[in-house]
Amino acid sequence: MATGVIMPRQGQSVESCIITKWNVKKGDSVKEGDVLFEYETDKAAFEEEAKVNGTVLEILAEEGDDVPCLDTVCVIGNEGDDISEFLSASSGIEEEAEVKNEAGEAKEEVVIVSTKKGDEEKVSPRAKMMAEEKNLDLSKAVPTGPDGRIIERDVLTLAKNGFKIVKGEDNKEVCDAVDVNVANNAEIAEYEDIKHSNVRKVIAKSMHASLTNMAQLTFNRSFDATEMMSYRKTLKKSSEAMGLVNITINDIIMYAVSRTLLQHKSFNAHYDDEKLRVFNNVNLGMAVDTPRGLLVPTIFNANKMSLNEISIRAKELGSMAGEGKISPDLLTGASFTVSNLGSFGIESFTPIVNPPQTGILGVCGLTDKVKVVEGNIVPYKSMNLSFTCDHRAVDGADAARLLKDLCENLENFSALLAK
């Protein structure tokens, strides 16, 4: 009996996912656990494994398709199995697309072009257009798309290593082995177009909306990090004996933020034009730099966690985000965000509030300063904090008070732990 493979739902907020790569093709034999295809949401990437043994009888979606969650993308079974129910469902989708196309929406179709005598290849319109622009011989392209289809990346490969069509003496097109990198050196060296990833599109949209719709104001203040650094040094010496993880400076700051926000609830909130939604617990967003772009996982109920528990959870979320395997449900719901650029030596910056939150804390690097203590000049380690708030939701004095209390809590971190 044939089995349909559906597009999984990765998180309650996800409606569709994009297929980025097929690892199998029609007719391939697969075993349970084999990776069938790779797909991504707007912020994370995943692999879908086969749940049954059998043969890939049909592939119903192509690389680059944005597939609604729970829709069938391929069928696995035994040769001769009836798959008409899956094909009819797919046909219904295609008919709907055709109706939309007649109403004026463009529809991309696979086109057949003759690349040389007696040889016809299936080529996507984008690949065909790119090949014509670069005057490339598509017969030399190696198809990597579904069912032997030549797609855009195959033409890009051809542009680097392939053949160019040139004119002979009789003005007929002939194929010469031409080093395209040399022939089109001026064009290729001038620039390279890199398509925006889905993550970058989401970041761009969110950040633009943030600056467009909010009245943002940034405050900067430094604090004496002597006690904080001394406490962390003590932890490092005794962490193994006490069964603690490697607690970082960022963990300590997030702990302090989770406690300080409870006394400044307007910043532990979401703002809209009608109301301010104030949260009773701190759901702390943690900005993470990943190969896919900026992601912000959420440490839910951080105010109820110990310092060690916050550190453990931060490492778990950071690892999942870095690998691109994090659930979208863990990338939403934050009531406040911490963004740390201290490891890059940044001394001050303007973090952008992630709507509908009302504030974000930017953590900067350590610097050496001096102060006068009882008439003596004393060197010390200082850290700067950059705090941006939404001035529609709160006043500047409120933000200044929050930043003052946070700095005092960090300067007296042992006392904060005792509360």
GROMACS .gro file of C-alpha atoms in nm:
model
  419
    1MET     CA    1   0.000   0.000   0.000
    2ALA     CA    2   0.138   0.341  -0.098
    3THR     CA    3   0.219   0.593   0.176
    4GLY     CA    4   0.211   0.968   0.133
    5VAL     CA    5   0.491   1.175   0.286
    6ILE     CA    6   0.360   1.508   0.413
    7MET     CA    7   0.531   1.839   0.479
    8PRO     CA    8   0.572   1.841   0.860
    9ARG     CA    9   0.445   2.126   1.072
   10GLN     CA   10   0.741   2.274   1.259
   11GLY     CA   11   0.572   2.479   1.527
   12GLN     CA   12   0.216   2.606   1.564
   13SER     CA   13   0.297   2.937   1.395
   14VAL     CA   14   0.431   2.780   1.073
   15GLU     CA   15   0.187   2.750   0.781
   16SER     CA   16   0.425   2.636   0.505
   17CYS     CA   17   0.786   2.534   0.441
   18ILE     CA   18   1.020   2.558   0.141
   19ILE     CA   19   1.180   2.245  -0.004
   20THR     CA   20   1.549   2.325  -0.046
   21LYS     CA   21   1.684   1.991  -0.164
   22TRP     CA   22   1.563   1.648  -0.269
   23ASN     CA   23   1.798   1.366  -0.170
   24VAL     CA   24   1.601   1.108  -0.367
   25LYS     CA   25   1.435   1.089  -0.708
   26LYS     CA   26   1.144   0.900  -0.853
   27GLY     CA   27   1.225   0.527  -0.869
   28ASP     CA   28   1.480   0.527  -0.587
   29SER     CA   29   1.460   0.261  -0.318
   30VAL     CA   30   1.457   0.400   0.036
   31LYS     CA   31   1.479   0.253   0.383
   32GLU     CA   32   1.328   0.378   0.705
   33GLY     CA   33   1.551   0.657   0.834
   34ASP     CA   34   1.685   0.767   0.494
   35VAL     CA   35   1.672   1.145   0.442
   36LEU     CA   36   1.416   1.215   0.169
   37PHE     CA   37   1.439   1.593   0.143
   38GLU     CA   38   1.557   1.905   0.321
   39TYR     CA   39   1.327   2.198   0.394
   40GLU     CA   40   1.324   2.523   0.584
   41THR     CA   41   1.093   2.762   0.761
   42ASP     CA   42   1.173   3.132   0.757
   43LYS     CA   43   1.427   3.075   1.037
   44ALA     CA   44   1.537   2.713   1.060
   45ALA     CA   45   1.629   2.416   0.839
   46PHE     CA   46   1.524   2.052   0.880
   47GLU     CA   47   1.552   1.709   0.721
   48GLU     CA   48   1.262   1.471   0.664
   49GLU     CA   49   1.335   1.100   0.699
   50ALA     CA   50   1.146   0.808   0.547
   51LYS     CA   51   0.910   0.638   0.791
   52VAL     CA   52   0.871   0.324   0.576
   53ASN     CA   53   1.073   0.109   0.339
   54GLY     CA   54   0.987   0.110  -0.031
   55THR     CA   55   1.028   0.285  -0.363
   56VAL     CA   56   0.972   0.653  -0.437
   57LEU     CA   57   0.671   0.624  -0.666
   58GLU     CA   58   0.610   0.994  -0.722
   59ILE     CA   59   0.748   1.335  -0.623
   60LEU     CA   60   0.475   1.599  -0.603
   61ALA     CA   61   0.677   1.911  -0.519
   62GLU     CA   62   1.002   2.053  -0.651
   63GLU     CA   63   1.300   2.225  -0.498
   64GLY     CA   64   1.211   2.584  -0.420
   65ASP     CA   65   0.840   2.514  -0.380
   66ASP     CA   66   0.667   2.670  -0.080
   67VAL     CA   67   0.452   2.379   0.039
   68PRO     CA   68   0.167   2.415   0.292
   69CYS     CA   69   0.221   2.209   0.607
   70LEU     CA   70   0.056   1.865   0.601
   71ASP     CA   71   0.036   1.860   0.219
   72THR     CA   72   0.173   1.546   0.048
   73VAL     CA   73   0.511   1.601  -0.118
   74CYS     CA   74   0.597   1.248  -0.232
   75VAL     CA   75   0.466   0.892  -0.232
   76ILE     CA   76   0.649   0.577  -0.116
   77GLY     CA   77   0.530   0.222  -0.182
   78ASN     CA   78   0.585  -0.083  -0.399
   79GLU     CA   79   0.592  -0.091  -0.778
   80GLY     CA   80   0.235  -0.122  -0.905
   81ASP     CA   81   0.069   0.034  -0.599
   82ASP     CA   82  -0.227   0.259  -0.673
   83ILE     CA   83  -0.130   0.621  -0.610
   84SER     CA   84  -0.425   0.783  -0.787
   85GLU     CA   85  -0.557   0.938  -0.465
   86PHE     CA   86  -0.232   1.130  -0.420
   87LEU     CA   87  -0.216   1.235  -0.784
   88SER     CA   88  -0.576   1.357  -0.783
   89ALA     CA   89  -0.507   1.572  -0.479
   90SER     CA   90  -0.200   1.716  -0.650
   91SER     CA   91  -0.400   1.772  -0.970
   92GLY     CA   92  -0.653   1.973  -0.775
   93ILE     CA   93  -0.379   2.204  -0.653
   94GLU     CA   94  -0.245   2.247  -1.009
   95GLU     CA   95  -0.593   2.324  -1.143
   96GLU     CA   96  -0.636   2.591  -0.876
   97ALA     CA   97  -0.300   2.741  -0.975
   98GLU     CA   98  -0.408   2.745  -1.340
   99VAL     CA   99  -0.726   2.933  -1.250
  100LYS     CA  100  -0.516   3.191  -1.063
  101ASN     CA  101  -0.285   3.213  -1.360
  102GLU     CA  102  -0.577   3.292  -1.591
  103ALA     CA  103  -0.674   3.568  -1.350
  104GLY     CA  104  -0.341   3.735  -1.410
  105GLU     CA  105  -0.091   3.563  -1.179
  106ALA     CA  106   0.231   3.438  -1.342
  107LYS     CA  107   0.293   3.065  -1.328
  108GLU     CA  108   0.636   2.907  -1.377
  109GLU     CA  109   0.638   2.597  -1.595
  110VAL     CA  110   0.909   2.357  -1.697
  111VAL     CA  111   1.006   2.429  -2.056
  112ILE     CA  112   1.161   2.193  -2.309
  113VAL     CA  113   1.446   2.333  -2.512
  114SER     CA  114   1.668   2.174  -2.770
  115THR     CA  115   2.028   2.224  -2.669
  116LYS     CA  116   2.172   2.027  -2.958
  117LYS     CA  117   2.046   1.800  -3.235
  118GLY     CA  118   1.855   1.497  -3.106
  119ASP     CA  119   1.888   1.607  -2.745
  120GLU     CA  120   1.610   1.769  -2.547
  121GLU     CA  121   1.647   1.881  -2.188
  122LYS     CA  122   1.397   1.995  -1.927
  123VAL     CA  123   1.501   2.343  -1.819
  124SER     CA  124   1.343   2.586  -1.574
  125PRO     CA  125   1.260   2.929  -1.719
  126ARG     CA  126   1.508   3.102  -1.486
  127ALA     CA  127   1.786   2.863  -1.591
  128LYS     CA  128   1.704   2.912  -1.959
  129MET     CA  129   1.704   3.291  -1.927
  130MET     CA  130   2.035   3.292  -1.740
  131ALA     CA  131   2.195   3.064  -1.999
  132GLU     CA  132   2.080   3.291  -2.281
  133GLU     CA  133   2.211   3.600  -2.102
  134LYS     CA  134   2.552   3.442  -2.051
  135ASN     CA  135   2.550   3.270  -2.393
  136LEU     CA  136   2.609   2.926  -2.240
  137ASP     CA  137   2.563   2.585  -2.400
  138LEU     CA  138   2.295   2.410  -2.192
  139SER     CA  139   2.385   2.071  -2.341
  140LYS     CA  140   2.694   2.080  -2.121
  141ALA     CA  141   2.496   2.147  -1.801
  142VAL     CA  142   2.465   1.869  -1.545
  143PRO     CA  143   2.101   1.858  -1.423
  144THR     CA  144   2.053   1.841  -1.047
  145GLY     CA  145   1.684   1.929  -1.030
  146PRO     CA  146   1.399   1.681  -0.988
  147ASP     CA  147   1.363   1.426  -1.272
  148GLY     CA  148   1.675   1.551  -1.448
  149ARG     CA  149   1.563   1.912  -1.468
  150ILE     CA  150   1.824   2.183  -1.528
  151ILE     CA  151   1.778   2.454  -1.268
  152GLU     CA  152   1.944   2.786  -1.188
  153ARG     CA  153   2.232   2.647  -0.983
  154ASP     CA  154   2.329   2.416  -1.272
  155VAL     CA  155   2.372   2.719  -1.498
  156LEU     CA  156   2.579   2.893  -1.231
  157THR     CA  157   2.806   2.588  -1.222
  158LEU     CA  158   2.824   2.594  -1.600
  159ALA     CA  159   2.923   2.960  -1.590
  160LYS     CA  160   3.222   2.871  -1.377
  161ASN     CA  161   3.335   2.553  -1.550
  162GLY     CA  162   3.135   2.512  -1.870
  163PHE     CA  163   3.120   2.594  -2.238
  164LYS     CA  164   3.023   2.905  -2.426
  165ILE     CA  165   2.840   2.922  -2.761
  166VAL     CA  166   3.043   3.125  -3.013
  167LYS     CA  167   2.991   3.215  -3.382
  168GLY     CA  168   3.184   3.029  -3.652
  169GLU     CA  169   3.295   3.165  -3.988
  170ASP     CA  170   2.966   3.062  -4.148
  171ASN     CA  171   2.785   3.254  -3.872
  172LYS     CA  172   2.644   2.929  -3.730
  173GLU     CA  173   2.650   2.861  -3.360
  174VAL     CA  174   2.914   2.610  -3.260
  175CYS     CA  175   3.024   2.495  -2.921
  176ASP     CA  176   3.379   2.579  -2.827
  177ALA     CA  177   3.546   2.490  -2.502
  178VAL     CA  178   3.592   2.837  -2.365
  179ASP     CA  179   3.715   2.932  -2.023
  180VAL     CA  180   3.411   3.138  -1.926
  181ASN     CA  181   3.595   3.284  -1.630
  182VAL     CA  182   3.846   3.431  -1.875
  183ALA     CA  183   3.605   3.515  -2.157
  184ASN     CA  184   3.368   3.702  -1.929
  185ASN     CA  185   3.629   3.807  -1.678
  186ALA     CA  186   3.523   4.171  -1.672
  187GLU     CA  187   3.158   4.079  -1.613
  188ILE     CA  188   3.220   3.813  -1.349
  189ALA     CA  189   3.478   4.012  -1.155
  190GLU     CA  190   3.258   4.321  -1.138
  191TYR     CA  191   3.004   4.188  -0.889
  192GLU     CA  192   2.817   3.882  -0.766
  193ASP     CA  193   2.444   3.868  -0.696
  194ILE     CA  194   2.357   3.672  -0.382
  195LYS     CA  195   1.991   3.594  -0.335
  196HIS     CA  196   1.847   3.688   0.003
  197SER     CA  197   1.780   3.393   0.233
  198ASN     CA  198   1.441   3.361   0.399
  199VAL     CA  199   1.600   3.449   0.732
  200ARG     CA  200   1.748   3.769   0.588
  201LYS     CA  201   1.409   3.866   0.441
  202VAL     CA  202   1.241   3.819   0.778
  203ILE     CA  203   1.513   4.018   0.958
  204ALA     CA  204   1.489   4.299   0.703
  205LYS     CA  205   1.111   4.320   0.727
  206SER     CA  206   1.110   4.310   1.107
  207MET     CA  207   1.388   4.566   1.155
  208HIS     CA  208   1.240   4.807   0.900
  209ALA     CA  209   0.898   4.781   1.065
  210SER     CA  210   1.059   4.839   1.404
  211LEU     CA  211   1.232   5.162   1.305
  212THR     CA  212   0.936   5.282   1.097
  213ASN     CA  213   0.664   5.225   1.355
  214MET     CA  214   0.842   5.297   1.684
  215ALA     CA  215   0.982   5.605   1.856
  216GLN     CA  216   1.310   5.447   1.966
  217LEU     CA  217   1.549   5.604   2.213
  218THR     CA  218   1.884   5.460   2.329
  219PHE     CA  219   2.055   5.512   2.665
  220ASN     CA  220   2.417   5.421   2.747
  221ARG     CA  221   2.561   5.358   3.091
  222SER     CA  222   2.867   5.176   3.225
  223PHE     CA  223   2.910   4.986   3.549
  224ASP     CA  224   3.199   4.858   3.757
  225ALA     CA  225   3.230   4.491   3.661
  226THR     CA  226   3.483   4.406   3.935
  227GLU     CA  227   3.250   4.199   4.153
  228MET     CA  228   3.084   4.030   3.855
  229MET     CA  229   3.421   3.920   3.717
  230SER     CA  230   3.540   3.808   4.059
  231TYR     CA  231   3.224   3.600   4.107
  232ARG     CA  232   3.265   3.435   3.767
  233LYS     CA  233   3.630   3.355   3.848
  234THR     CA  234   3.517   3.184   4.168
  235LEU     CA  235   3.256   2.983   3.976
  236LYS     CA  236   3.514   2.864   3.723
  237LYS     CA  237   3.732   2.727   4.003
  238SER     CA  238   3.452   2.538   4.176
  239SER     CA  239   3.208   2.462   3.894
  240GLU     CA  240   3.319   2.102   3.844
  241ALA     CA  241   3.304   2.019   4.214
  242MET     CA  242   2.961   2.180   4.246
  243GLY     CA  243   2.823   2.026   3.929
  244LEU     CA  244   2.779   2.359   3.750
  245VAL     CA  245   2.809   2.431   3.379
  246ASN     CA  246   3.048   2.693   3.243
  247ILE     CA  247   2.856   3.006   3.343
  248THR     CA  248   2.939   3.300   3.114
  249ILE     CA  249   2.924   3.675   3.161
  250ASN     CA  250   2.618   3.679   2.935
  251ASP     CA  251   2.445   3.423   3.161
  252ILE     CA  252   2.510   3.648   3.460
  253ILE     CA  253   2.369   3.952   3.278
  254MET     CA  254   2.058   3.763   3.166
  255TYR     CA  255   2.002   3.648   3.524
  256ALA     CA  256   2.027   4.008   3.646
  257VAL     CA  257   1.794   4.128   3.371
  258SER     CA  258   1.533   3.863   3.456
  259ARG     CA  259   1.524   3.989   3.818
  260THR     CA  260   1.548   4.362   3.748
  261LEU     CA  261   1.262   4.362   3.496
  262LEU     CA  262   1.018   4.249   3.765
  263GLN     CA  263   1.053   4.594   3.923
  264HIS     CA  264   1.009   4.768   3.585
  265LYS     CA  265   0.723   4.577   3.427
  266SER     CA  266   0.653   4.829   3.150
  267PHE     CA  267   0.966   4.694   2.984
  268ASN     CA  268   0.857   4.333   3.027
  269ALA     CA  269   0.566   4.395   2.795
  270HIS     CA  270   0.421   4.408   2.445
  271TYR     CA  271   0.286   4.734   2.304
  272ASP     CA  272   0.013   4.799   2.049
  273ASP     CA  273  -0.196   5.105   1.971
  274GLU     CA  274  -0.470   5.002   2.212
  275LYS     CA  275  -0.294   4.853   2.514
  276LEU     CA  276   0.026   4.756   2.694
  277ARG     CA  277   0.033   4.383   2.768
  278VAL     CA  278   0.246   4.339   3.082
  279PHE     CA  279   0.381   3.990   3.152
  280ASN     CA  280   0.404   3.843   3.501
  281ASN     CA  281   0.706   3.631   3.409
  282VAL     CA  282   1.015   3.720   3.208
  283ASN     CA  283   1.038   3.541   2.874
  284LEU     CA  284   1.389   3.642   2.780
  285GLY     CA  285   1.492   3.665   2.415
  286MET     CA  286   1.858   3.583   2.352
  287ALA     CA  287   2.007   3.714   2.025
  288VAL     CA  288   2.222   3.446   1.859
  289ASP     CA  289   2.454   3.493   1.562
  290THR     CA  290   2.415   3.187   1.334
  291PRO     CA  291   2.533   3.090   0.983
  292ARG     CA  292   2.174   3.151   0.866
  293GLY     CA  293   2.153   3.496   1.025
  294LEU     CA  294   2.034   3.650   1.349
  295LEU     CA  295   1.796   3.430   1.550
  296VAL     CA  296   1.639   3.510   1.888
  297PRO     CA  297   1.543   3.200   2.090
  298THR     CA  298   1.337   3.252   2.405
  299ILE     CA  299   1.422   3.143   2.759
  300PHE     CA  300   1.069   3.115   2.899
  301ASN     CA  301   1.013   3.203   3.268
  302ALA     CA  302   1.376   3.304   3.313
  303ASN     CA  303   1.288   3.481   3.639
  304LYS     CA  304   1.204   3.142   3.793
  305MET     CA  305   1.536   2.983   3.696
  306SER     CA  306   1.861   2.968   3.887
  307LEU     CA  307   2.176   3.110   3.730
  308ASN     CA  308   2.291   2.758   3.644
  309GLU     CA  309   1.954   2.672   3.486
  310ILE     CA  310   1.964   2.987   3.271
  311SER     CA  311   2.315   2.896   3.157
  312ILE     CA  312   2.211   2.541   3.066
  313ARG     CA  313   1.906   2.657   2.872
  314ALA     CA  314   2.100   2.932   2.693
  315LYS     CA  315   2.355   2.676   2.571
  316GLU     CA  316   2.081   2.440   2.454
  317LEU     CA  317   1.901   2.710   2.260
  318GLY     CA  318   2.225   2.852   2.118
  319SER     CA  319   2.329   2.510   1.993
  320MET     CA  320   1.992   2.438   1.829
  321ALA     CA  321   1.986   2.782   1.667
  322GLY     CA  322   2.341   2.747   1.539
  323GLU     CA  323   2.262   2.411   1.381
  324GLY     CA  324   1.944   2.552   1.225
  325LYS     CA  325   1.733   2.283   1.393
  326ILE     CA  326   1.541   2.496   1.640
  327SER     CA  327   1.161   2.481   1.656
  328PRO     CA  328   0.991   2.805   1.543
  329ASP     CA  329   0.790   2.795   1.866
  330LEU     CA  330   1.114   2.866   2.053
  331LEU     CA  331   1.176   3.177   1.840
  332THR     CA  332   0.861   3.359   1.949
  333GLY     CA  333   0.701   3.481   2.270
  334ALA     CA  334   0.988   3.686   2.415
  335SER     CA  335   0.888   3.979   2.638
  336PHE     CA  336   1.236   4.137   2.639
  337THR     CA  337   1.562   4.075   2.449
  338VAL     CA  338   1.934   4.079   2.534
  339SER     CA  339   2.188   4.123   2.251
  340ASN     CA  340   2.556   4.076   2.339
  341LEU     CA  341   2.830   4.210   2.110
  342GLY     CA  342   3.095   4.229   2.380
  343SER     CA  343   3.309   3.954   2.227
  344PHE     CA  344   3.364   4.179   1.923
  345GLY     CA  345   3.507   4.460   2.135
  346ILE     CA  346   3.205   4.684   2.078
  347GLU     CA  347   3.195   4.967   2.333
  348SER     CA  348   2.857   5.116   2.241
  349PHE     CA  349   2.581   5.050   1.987
  350THR     CA  350   2.213   5.109   1.917
  351PRO     CA  351   2.019   4.782   1.943
  352ILE     CA  352   1.685   4.780   1.760
  353VAL     CA  353   1.373   4.682   1.955
  354ASN     CA  354   1.206   4.365   1.834
  355PRO     CA  355   0.833   4.455   1.809
  356PRO     CA  356   0.600   4.430   1.990
  357GLN     CA  357   0.851   4.435   2.278
  358THR     CA  358   0.918   4.769   2.447
  359GLY     CA  359   1.290   4.734   2.512
  360ILE     CA  360   1.617   4.561   2.426
  361LEU     CA  361   1.949   4.556   2.611
  362GLY     CA  362   2.276   4.575   2.422
  363VAL     CA  363   2.576   4.431   2.609
  364CYS     CA  364   2.918   4.572   2.519
  365GLY     CA  365   3.273   4.462   2.586
  366LEU     CA  366   3.492   4.509   2.892
  367THR     CA  367   3.722   4.810   2.902
  368ASP     CA  368   3.990   4.928   3.146
  369LYS     CA  369   3.909   5.245   3.340
  370VAL     CA  370   4.030   5.421   3.652
  371LYS     CA  371   3.846   5.583   3.942
  372VAL     CA  372   3.944   5.776   4.252
  373VAL     CA  373   3.898   5.585   4.580
  374GLU     CA  374   3.993   5.773   4.898
  375GLY     CA  375   4.226   5.992   4.700
  376ASN     CA  376   4.391   5.704   4.516
  377ILE     CA  377   4.362   5.625   4.147
  378VAL     CA  378   4.231   5.267   4.117
  379PRO     CA  379   4.207   5.074   3.788
  380TYR     CA  380   3.900   4.859   3.729
  381LYS     CA  381   3.711   4.666   3.461
  382SER     CA  382   3.413   4.852   3.321
  383MET     CA  383   3.129   4.731   3.099
  384ASN     CA  384   2.892   4.947   2.899
  385LEU     CA  385   2.523   4.870   2.847
  386SER     CA  386   2.320   5.019   2.560
  387PHE     CA  387   1.948   5.015   2.628
  388THR     CA  388   1.688   5.100   2.361
  389CYS     CA  389   1.323   5.153   2.450
  390ASP     CA  390   1.001   5.231   2.266
  391HIS     CA  391   0.925   5.589   2.370
  392ARG     CA  392   0.558   5.540   2.278
  393ALA     CA  393   0.520   5.290   2.562
  394VAL     CA  394   0.753   5.437   2.827
  395ASP     CA  395   0.917   5.763   2.920
  396GLY     CA  396   1.289   5.832   2.913
  397ALA     CA  397   1.308   5.862   3.291
  398ASP     CA  398   1.158   5.511   3.325
  399ALA     CA  399   1.428   5.373   3.099
  400ALA     CA  400   1.698   5.557   3.293
  401ARG     CA  401   1.571   5.409   3.619
  402LEU     CA  402   1.574   5.057   3.478
  403LEU     CA  403   1.929   5.094   3.350
  404LYS     CA  404   2.041   5.242   3.684
  405ASP     CA  405   1.892   4.953   3.883
  406LEU     CA  406   2.037   4.694   3.645
  407CYS     CA  407   2.387   4.839   3.673
  408GLU     CA  408   2.361   4.846   4.053
  409ASN     CA  409   2.246   4.484   4.059
  410LEU     CA  410   2.542   4.382   3.844
  411GLU     CA  411   2.785   4.580   4.058
  412ASN     CA  412   2.647   4.399   4.364
  413PHE     CA  413   2.576   4.064   4.205
  414SER     CA  414   2.629   3.855   4.519
  415ALA     CA  415   2.364   4.057   4.697
  416LEU     CA  416   2.127   4.007   4.402
  417LEU     CA  417   2.174   3.630   4.431
  418ALA     CA  418   2.080   3.647   4.799
  419LYS     CA  419   1.741   3.806   4.728
   0.00000   0.00000   0.00000
